[in-house]
Tab-separated table of C-alpha atoms in Angstrom:
chain	number	residue	atom	x	y	z
A	1	MET	CA	67.480	60.399	114.733
A	2	THR	CA	66.428	63.691	113.199
A	3	THR	CA	63.492	63.726	110.885
A	4	MET	CA	62.505	66.252	108.268
A	5	THR	CA	59.615	67.502	110.386
A	6	GLU	CA	61.777	68.285	113.384
A	7	LYS	CA	62.403	71.992	113.876
A	8	PRO	CA	65.942	73.309	114.208
A	9	ALA	CA	66.997	74.202	117.707
A	10	PHE	CA	67.744	77.868	117.045
A	11	TYR	CA	67.423	80.514	114.364
A	12	VAL	CA	69.613	83.367	113.324
A	13	LEU	CA	66.960	86.040	113.563
A	14	GLU	CA	68.976	88.977	112.279
A	15	GLU	CA	70.337	89.071	108.794
A	16	GLU	CA	73.920	90.213	108.848
A	17	HIS	CA	73.935	93.953	108.361
A	18	HIS	CA	75.338	95.080	105.020
A	19	GLU	CA	75.766	98.691	104.073
A	20	PRO	CA	74.384	99.413	100.626
A	21	GLY	CA	77.328	99.196	98.269
A	22	GLY	CA	79.549	97.754	100.989
A	23	SER	CA	81.061	95.232	98.585
A	24	THR	CA	81.292	97.605	95.607
A	25	MET	CA	84.933	98.465	96.217
A	26	LEU	CA	86.052	94.830	96.281
A	27	GLY	CA	83.890	94.036	93.250
A	28	PHE	CA	85.365	96.943	91.314
A	29	TRP	CA	88.845	95.848	92.328
A	30	ILE	CA	88.172	92.381	90.899
A	31	TYR	CA	86.934	94.015	87.675
A	32	LEU	CA	90.247	95.911	87.498
A	33	MET	CA	92.177	92.677	87.985
A	34	SER	CA	90.269	91.072	85.095
A	35	ASP	CA	91.049	94.163	83.027
A	36	ALA	CA	94.710	93.616	83.908
A	37	LEU	CA	94.424	90.159	82.342
A	38	ILE	CA	93.074	91.697	79.128
A	39	PHE	CA	96.139	93.929	79.023
A	40	ALA	CA	98.349	90.924	79.825
A	41	THR	CA	97.088	89.142	76.695
A	42	LEU	CA	97.669	92.295	74.630
A	43	PHE	CA	101.205	92.643	76.026
A	44	ALA	CA	101.828	88.958	75.292
A	45	THR	CA	100.605	89.424	71.705
A	46	TYR	CA	102.809	92.465	71.327
A	47	GLY	CA	105.802	90.550	72.694
A	48	VAL	CA	105.270	87.603	70.359
A	49	LEU	CA	104.923	89.882	67.323
A	50	SER	CA	107.641	92.316	68.414
A	51	SER	CA	109.879	91.537	65.452
A	52	SER	CA	107.247	90.717	62.793
A	53	PHE	CA	107.874	93.888	60.803
A	54	ALA	CA	106.953	92.416	57.391
A	55	GLY	CA	109.296	94.910	55.744
A	56	GLY	CA	107.522	97.787	57.504
A	57	PRO	CA	109.081	100.345	59.845
A	58	THR	CA	110.782	99.280	63.075
A	59	PRO	CA	110.088	100.929	66.454
A	60	ARG	CA	113.395	102.777	66.349
A	61	GLU	CA	112.366	104.499	63.125
A	62	ILE	CA	108.903	105.642	64.187
A	63	PHE	CA	108.813	106.339	67.947
A	64	GLU	CA	109.369	109.862	69.280
A	65	LEU	CA	110.602	109.420	72.855
A	66	PRO	CA	110.238	113.119	73.878
A	67	LEU	CA	106.538	112.919	73.000
A	68	VAL	CA	106.186	109.725	75.049
A	69	ALA	CA	108.004	111.383	77.950
A	70	VAL	CA	105.529	114.290	77.887
A	71	ASN	CA	102.615	111.836	77.821
A	72	THR	CA	104.075	109.847	80.703
A	73	ALA	CA	104.488	113.047	82.728
A	74	LEU	CA	100.877	114.096	82.013
A	75	LEU	CA	99.486	110.767	83.204
A	76	LEU	CA	101.724	110.630	86.266
A	77	ILE	CA	100.789	114.179	87.318
A	78	SER	CA	97.110	113.373	86.735
A	79	SER	CA	97.498	110.511	89.220
A	80	ILE	CA	98.625	112.836	91.993
A	81	THR	CA	95.995	115.474	91.140
A	82	TYR	CA	93.335	112.776	91.468
A	83	GLY	CA	94.940	111.946	94.814
A	84	PHE	CA	94.473	115.604	95.823
A	85	ALA	CA	90.792	115.310	94.835
A	86	MET	CA	90.466	112.314	97.181
A	87	MET	CA	92.172	114.292	99.953
A	88	ALA	CA	89.672	117.139	99.435
A	89	MET	CA	86.849	114.579	99.533
A	90	GLN	CA	88.058	113.268	102.885
A	91	GLN	CA	87.907	116.816	104.242
A	92	GLY	CA	84.444	117.345	102.738
A	93	LYS	CA	85.589	120.198	100.492
A	94	LEU	CA	83.279	119.978	97.470
A	95	ASN	CA	84.916	122.807	95.531
A	96	GLY	CA	88.369	121.322	96.117
A	97	VAL	CA	87.181	117.987	94.737
A	98	ARG	CA	85.711	119.645	91.647
A	99	LEU	CA	88.818	121.754	91.034
A	100	TRP	CA	91.179	118.768	91.208
A	101	LEU	CA	88.842	116.631	89.102
A	102	VAL	CA	88.856	119.304	86.404
A	103	VAL	CA	92.676	119.462	86.499
A	104	THR	CA	92.853	115.645	86.309
A	105	GLY	CA	90.417	115.599	83.393
A	106	LEU	CA	92.395	118.226	81.483
A	107	LEU	CA	95.646	116.300	81.988
A	108	GLY	CA	93.892	113.134	80.786
A	109	ALA	CA	92.525	114.969	77.753
A	110	GLY	CA	96.047	116.222	77.002
A	111	PHE	CA	97.287	112.637	77.171
A	112	VAL	CA	94.636	111.365	74.752
A	113	GLY	CA	95.230	114.365	72.472
A	114	ILE	CA	98.976	113.731	72.233
A	115	GLU	CA	98.361	110.030	71.648
A	116	LEU	CA	95.946	110.778	68.812
A	117	TYR	CA	98.509	113.203	67.346
A	118	GLU	CA	101.169	110.472	67.561
A	119	PHE	CA	98.844	107.991	65.837
A	120	SER	CA	98.007	110.480	63.078
A	121	VAL	CA	101.717	111.121	62.437
A	122	LEU	CA	102.351	107.371	62.273
A	123	VAL	CA	99.487	106.794	59.850
A	124	HIS	CA	100.672	109.746	57.772
A	125	GLU	CA	104.139	108.148	57.577
A	126	GLY	CA	102.543	104.939	56.326
A	127	ALA	CA	102.837	103.049	59.625
A	128	THR	CA	99.224	101.888	59.865
A	129	PRO	CA	97.773	98.839	61.668
A	130	GLN	CA	97.604	97.147	58.240
A	131	THR	CA	101.334	97.572	57.571
A	132	SER	CA	102.652	94.712	59.697
A	133	ALA	CA	101.700	92.323	62.491
A	134	TYR	CA	103.989	94.339	64.748
A	135	LEU	CA	102.094	97.573	64.107
A	136	SER	CA	98.715	95.807	64.487
A	137	ALA	CA	99.783	94.634	67.937
A	138	PHE	CA	101.184	98.087	68.769
A	139	PHE	CA	98.004	99.961	67.818
A	140	THR	CA	95.774	97.412	69.564
A	141	LEU	CA	97.701	97.600	72.835
A	142	VAL	CA	98.241	101.360	72.984
A	143	ALA	CA	94.798	102.278	71.651
A	144	THR	CA	93.076	99.946	74.142
A	145	HIS	CA	94.838	101.850	76.899
A	146	GLY	CA	93.937	105.177	75.275
A	147	LEU	CA	90.304	104.080	75.018
A	148	HIS	CA	90.307	103.251	78.726
A	149	VAL	CA	91.631	106.738	79.495
A	150	THR	CA	88.925	108.233	77.243
A	151	PHE	CA	86.201	106.386	79.141
A	152	GLY	CA	87.833	107.472	82.407
A	153	ILE	CA	87.490	111.097	81.259
A	154	ILE	CA	83.813	110.550	80.331
A	155	TRP	CA	83.205	109.033	83.777
A	156	LEU	CA	85.022	111.992	85.340
A	157	VAL	CA	82.780	114.489	83.532
A	158	VAL	CA	79.696	112.541	84.644
A	159	MET	CA	80.982	112.714	88.220
A	160	LEU	CA	81.409	116.483	87.932
A	161	PHE	CA	77.732	116.791	86.958
A	162	GLN	CA	76.637	114.465	89.775
A	163	LEU	CA	78.720	116.414	92.290
A	164	GLY	CA	77.201	119.646	90.994
A	165	GLN	CA	73.681	118.324	91.491
A	166	ARG	CA	73.943	116.337	94.717
A	167	GLY	CA	77.255	117.144	96.387
A	168	LEU	CA	79.447	114.720	98.313
A	169	HIS	CA	76.870	112.202	99.521
A	170	PRO	CA	78.027	108.648	100.317
A	171	GLU	CA	77.073	107.242	96.905
A	172	ASN	CA	79.087	109.899	95.098
A	173	GLN	CA	82.022	109.297	97.449
A	174	ARG	CA	81.912	105.611	96.576
A	175	ARG	CA	81.808	106.406	92.852
A	176	LEU	CA	84.755	108.765	93.221
A	177	MET	CA	86.726	106.030	95.002
A	178	CYS	CA	85.987	103.566	92.174
A	179	LEU	CA	87.062	106.131	89.579
A	180	SER	CA	90.195	106.731	91.661
A	181	MET	CA	91.099	103.043	91.448
A	182	PHE	CA	90.334	103.022	87.707
A	183	TRP	CA	92.503	106.081	87.069
A	184	HIS	CA	95.489	104.837	89.095
A	185	PHE	CA	95.157	101.420	87.469
A	186	LEU	CA	95.470	103.016	84.008
A	187	ASP	CA	98.641	104.753	85.130
A	188	ILE	CA	100.041	101.359	86.167
A	189	VAL	CA	99.244	99.898	82.738
A	190	TRP	CA	101.001	102.882	81.161
A	191	ILE	CA	104.184	101.995	83.106
A	192	GLY	CA	104.151	98.703	81.216
A	193	VAL	CA	103.471	100.449	77.910
A	194	PHE	CA	106.223	103.054	78.100
A	195	THR	CA	108.753	100.529	79.413
A	196	PHE	CA	108.115	97.530	77.183
A	197	VAL	CA	106.761	99.194	74.039
A	198	TYR	CA	108.571	102.513	73.787
A	199	LEU	CA	111.801	102.316	75.819
A	200	LEU	CA	112.698	98.705	74.999
A	201	GLY	CA	111.512	99.252	71.415
A	202	VAL	CA	113.854	102.167	70.830
A	203	LEU	CA	116.751	100.632	72.768
B	1	MET	CA	82.986	91.179	108.825
B	2	SER	CA	83.105	94.592	110.441
B	3	ALA	CA	86.737	94.971	109.421
B	4	SER	CA	85.814	95.344	105.757
B	5	HIS	CA	83.439	98.203	106.595
B	6	GLU	CA	86.092	100.220	108.346
B	7	THR	CA	88.527	100.300	105.493
B	8	ALA	CA	88.891	103.695	103.914
B	9	PRO	CA	90.736	103.339	100.623
B	10	HIS	CA	91.546	107.029	100.359
B	11	GLY	CA	95.138	106.858	101.532
B	12	SER	CA	96.932	109.826	102.997
B	13	LEU	CA	98.559	112.888	101.532
B	14	ARG	CA	101.914	111.568	102.693
B	15	ALA	CA	101.439	108.278	100.811
B	16	TYR	CA	100.487	110.154	97.630
B	17	LEU	CA	103.491	112.485	97.819
B	18	ILE	CA	105.970	109.671	98.553
B	19	GLY	CA	104.475	107.633	95.708
B	20	PHE	CA	104.656	110.576	93.326
B	21	LEU	CA	108.286	111.432	94.128
B	22	LEU	CA	109.372	107.802	93.798
B	23	SER	CA	107.480	107.521	90.489
B	24	VAL	CA	109.144	110.628	89.090
B	25	VAL	CA	112.588	109.207	89.876
B	26	LEU	CA	111.673	105.725	88.620
B	27	THR	CA	110.325	107.200	85.359
B	28	ALA	CA	112.976	109.844	84.714
B	29	ILE	CA	115.998	107.534	85.058
B	30	PRO	CA	114.828	104.955	82.449
B	31	PHE	CA	113.935	107.722	79.955
B	32	TRP	CA	117.292	109.413	80.566
B	33	MET	CA	119.180	106.114	80.149
B	34	VAL	CA	117.504	105.240	76.859
B	35	MET	CA	117.598	108.754	75.379
B	36	THR	CA	121.283	109.321	76.148
B	37	GLY	CA	122.450	105.716	75.707
B	38	ALA	CA	124.680	106.138	78.751
B	39	MET	CA	125.165	102.398	79.275
B	40	ALA	CA	125.303	99.207	77.261
B	41	PRO	CA	121.873	98.190	75.858
B	42	GLN	CA	121.704	94.958	77.892
B	43	VAL	CA	122.434	96.793	81.137
B	44	THR	CA	119.916	99.504	80.257
B	45	ALA	CA	117.229	96.934	79.415
B	46	ALA	CA	117.723	95.084	82.695
B	47	ILE	CA	117.613	98.313	84.705
B	48	ILE	CA	114.497	99.778	83.044
B	49	VAL	CA	112.567	96.502	83.439
B	50	ALA	CA	113.554	96.354	87.114
B	51	PHE	CA	112.514	99.993	87.571
B	52	ALA	CA	109.141	99.297	85.906
B	53	VAL	CA	108.451	96.421	88.309
B	54	VAL	CA	109.374	98.584	91.305
B	55	GLN	CA	107.252	101.477	90.015
B	56	ILE	CA	104.228	99.199	89.550
B	57	LEU	CA	104.599	98.097	93.177
B	58	VAL	CA	104.995	101.731	94.335
B	59	HIS	CA	101.792	102.738	92.512
B	60	THR	CA	99.898	99.733	93.873
B	61	VAL	CA	100.875	100.501	97.468
B	62	CYS	CA	100.868	104.328	97.475
B	63	PHE	CA	98.040	105.118	95.014
B	64	LEU	CA	95.804	102.042	95.135
B	65	HIS	CA	96.446	101.501	98.866
B	66	VAL	CA	96.710	97.738	98.585
B	67	ASN	CA	97.821	96.314	101.908
B	68	THR	CA	97.139	93.279	104.089
B	69	ARG	CA	94.252	95.032	105.869
B	70	SER	CA	92.097	96.463	103.062
B	71	GLU	CA	88.895	94.397	102.593
B	72	SER	CA	90.269	91.837	105.072
B	73	GLY	CA	93.172	91.097	102.743
B	74	TRP	CA	91.061	90.186	99.711
B	75	THR	CA	92.395	92.998	97.543
B	76	LEU	CA	95.945	91.825	98.171
B	77	MET	CA	94.916	88.228	97.495
B	78	ALA	CA	93.276	89.201	94.186
B	79	PHE	CA	96.313	91.315	93.271
B	80	VAL	CA	98.820	88.521	93.917
B	81	PHE	CA	96.675	86.028	92.006
B	82	THR	CA	96.403	88.427	89.056
B	83	ALA	CA	100.132	89.130	89.108
B	84	VAL	CA	100.825	85.390	88.845
B	85	MET	CA	98.316	85.041	85.984
B	86	VAL	CA	99.810	88.023	84.154
B	87	LEU	CA	103.294	86.545	84.467
B	88	ILE	CA	102.126	83.132	83.222
B	89	VAL	CA	100.266	84.644	80.253
B	90	ILE	CA	103.131	86.899	79.147
B	91	ALA	CA	106.158	84.704	79.931
B	92	GLY	CA	104.351	81.552	78.774
B	93	SER	CA	103.273	83.082	75.462
B	94	LEU	CA	106.750	84.400	74.693
B	95	TRP	CA	108.455	81.133	75.685
B	96	ILE	CA	106.113	78.880	73.686
B	97	MET	CA	105.904	81.085	70.596
B	98	TYR	CA	109.673	81.520	70.308
B	99	HIS	CA	110.135	77.748	70.592
B	100	ILE	CA	107.508	77.161	67.910
B	101	ASP	CA	109.252	79.764	65.777
B	102	GLY	CA	112.542	77.887	66.199
B	103	ASN	CA	110.981	74.546	65.302
B	104	MET	CA	109.088	75.823	62.259
B	105	MET	CA	109.281	74.004	58.936
B	106	PRO	CA	111.888	75.746	56.815
B	107	THR	CA	110.414	78.269	54.434
B	108	PRO	CA	111.325	78.238	50.720
B	109	GLU	CA	113.782	81.119	51.242
B	110	MET	CA	115.559	79.205	54.005
B	111	ILE	CA	115.880	76.129	51.764
B	112	ALA	CA	117.224	78.207	48.883
B	113	SER	CA	119.927	79.870	50.994
């Protein structure tokens, strides 16, 4: 019989060694997966309301596919330029990292700029979020993605300052890897947007 | 536990280039099909949805470096779980809402016609 006063036979004297931030990557990945669920609900809403035009314009009347193609190209190229930044990071080339981050940021800014231009044209044509349930769902979905890209650019600029001050130390490398996942994740969401919203909408 | 410390989610230049080339092809063909209307709409729709699914997988493997080894397989586990949830949310919403739409009480216009 063991009693409460009896001492255990052995102890684990050493705490298991954890690097600081060792679980950050997995934690950030799980954040991205929860973000994917937010987008899933927005896609579902868009799908349910995809023919609730309320007498307003239909996707075929308002979408400019060439503009969407340019935007898609910008985001796709920004994915590979961020990849080049990660390659430069692996080789410890600080200037290479900064150069590719700047290119990535400019491509992202071009994407957001074109999207804002598209939105302004739509609003000017009278296709506002208030026009129909369809357009409410459209603006919510696409603008949520655009807002994510905007915050990605802000994060990218912050990283440029941190790299300028402290260089490629392990913490900055970890932050760059998280931003890499965030950026590539946004490109994946955009695949869903251009396929289901724009291409299937115009078809 | 040491396995999770060794993972380096940077990927390689080769993976990035393969992923990029595949993405360009998988993006260009759907845009070309829709903008030229080369095939029947149903065929086009089926093909562009299939291409989108493939492209999402290409990005996940080549750019996000999800594989069975990263973080001892937990990233893949989380990804598969999320994919199932996303499918349930989207397909379930569409299925239920269209059925509700079909079973709606007739509106005054429907009665009049």
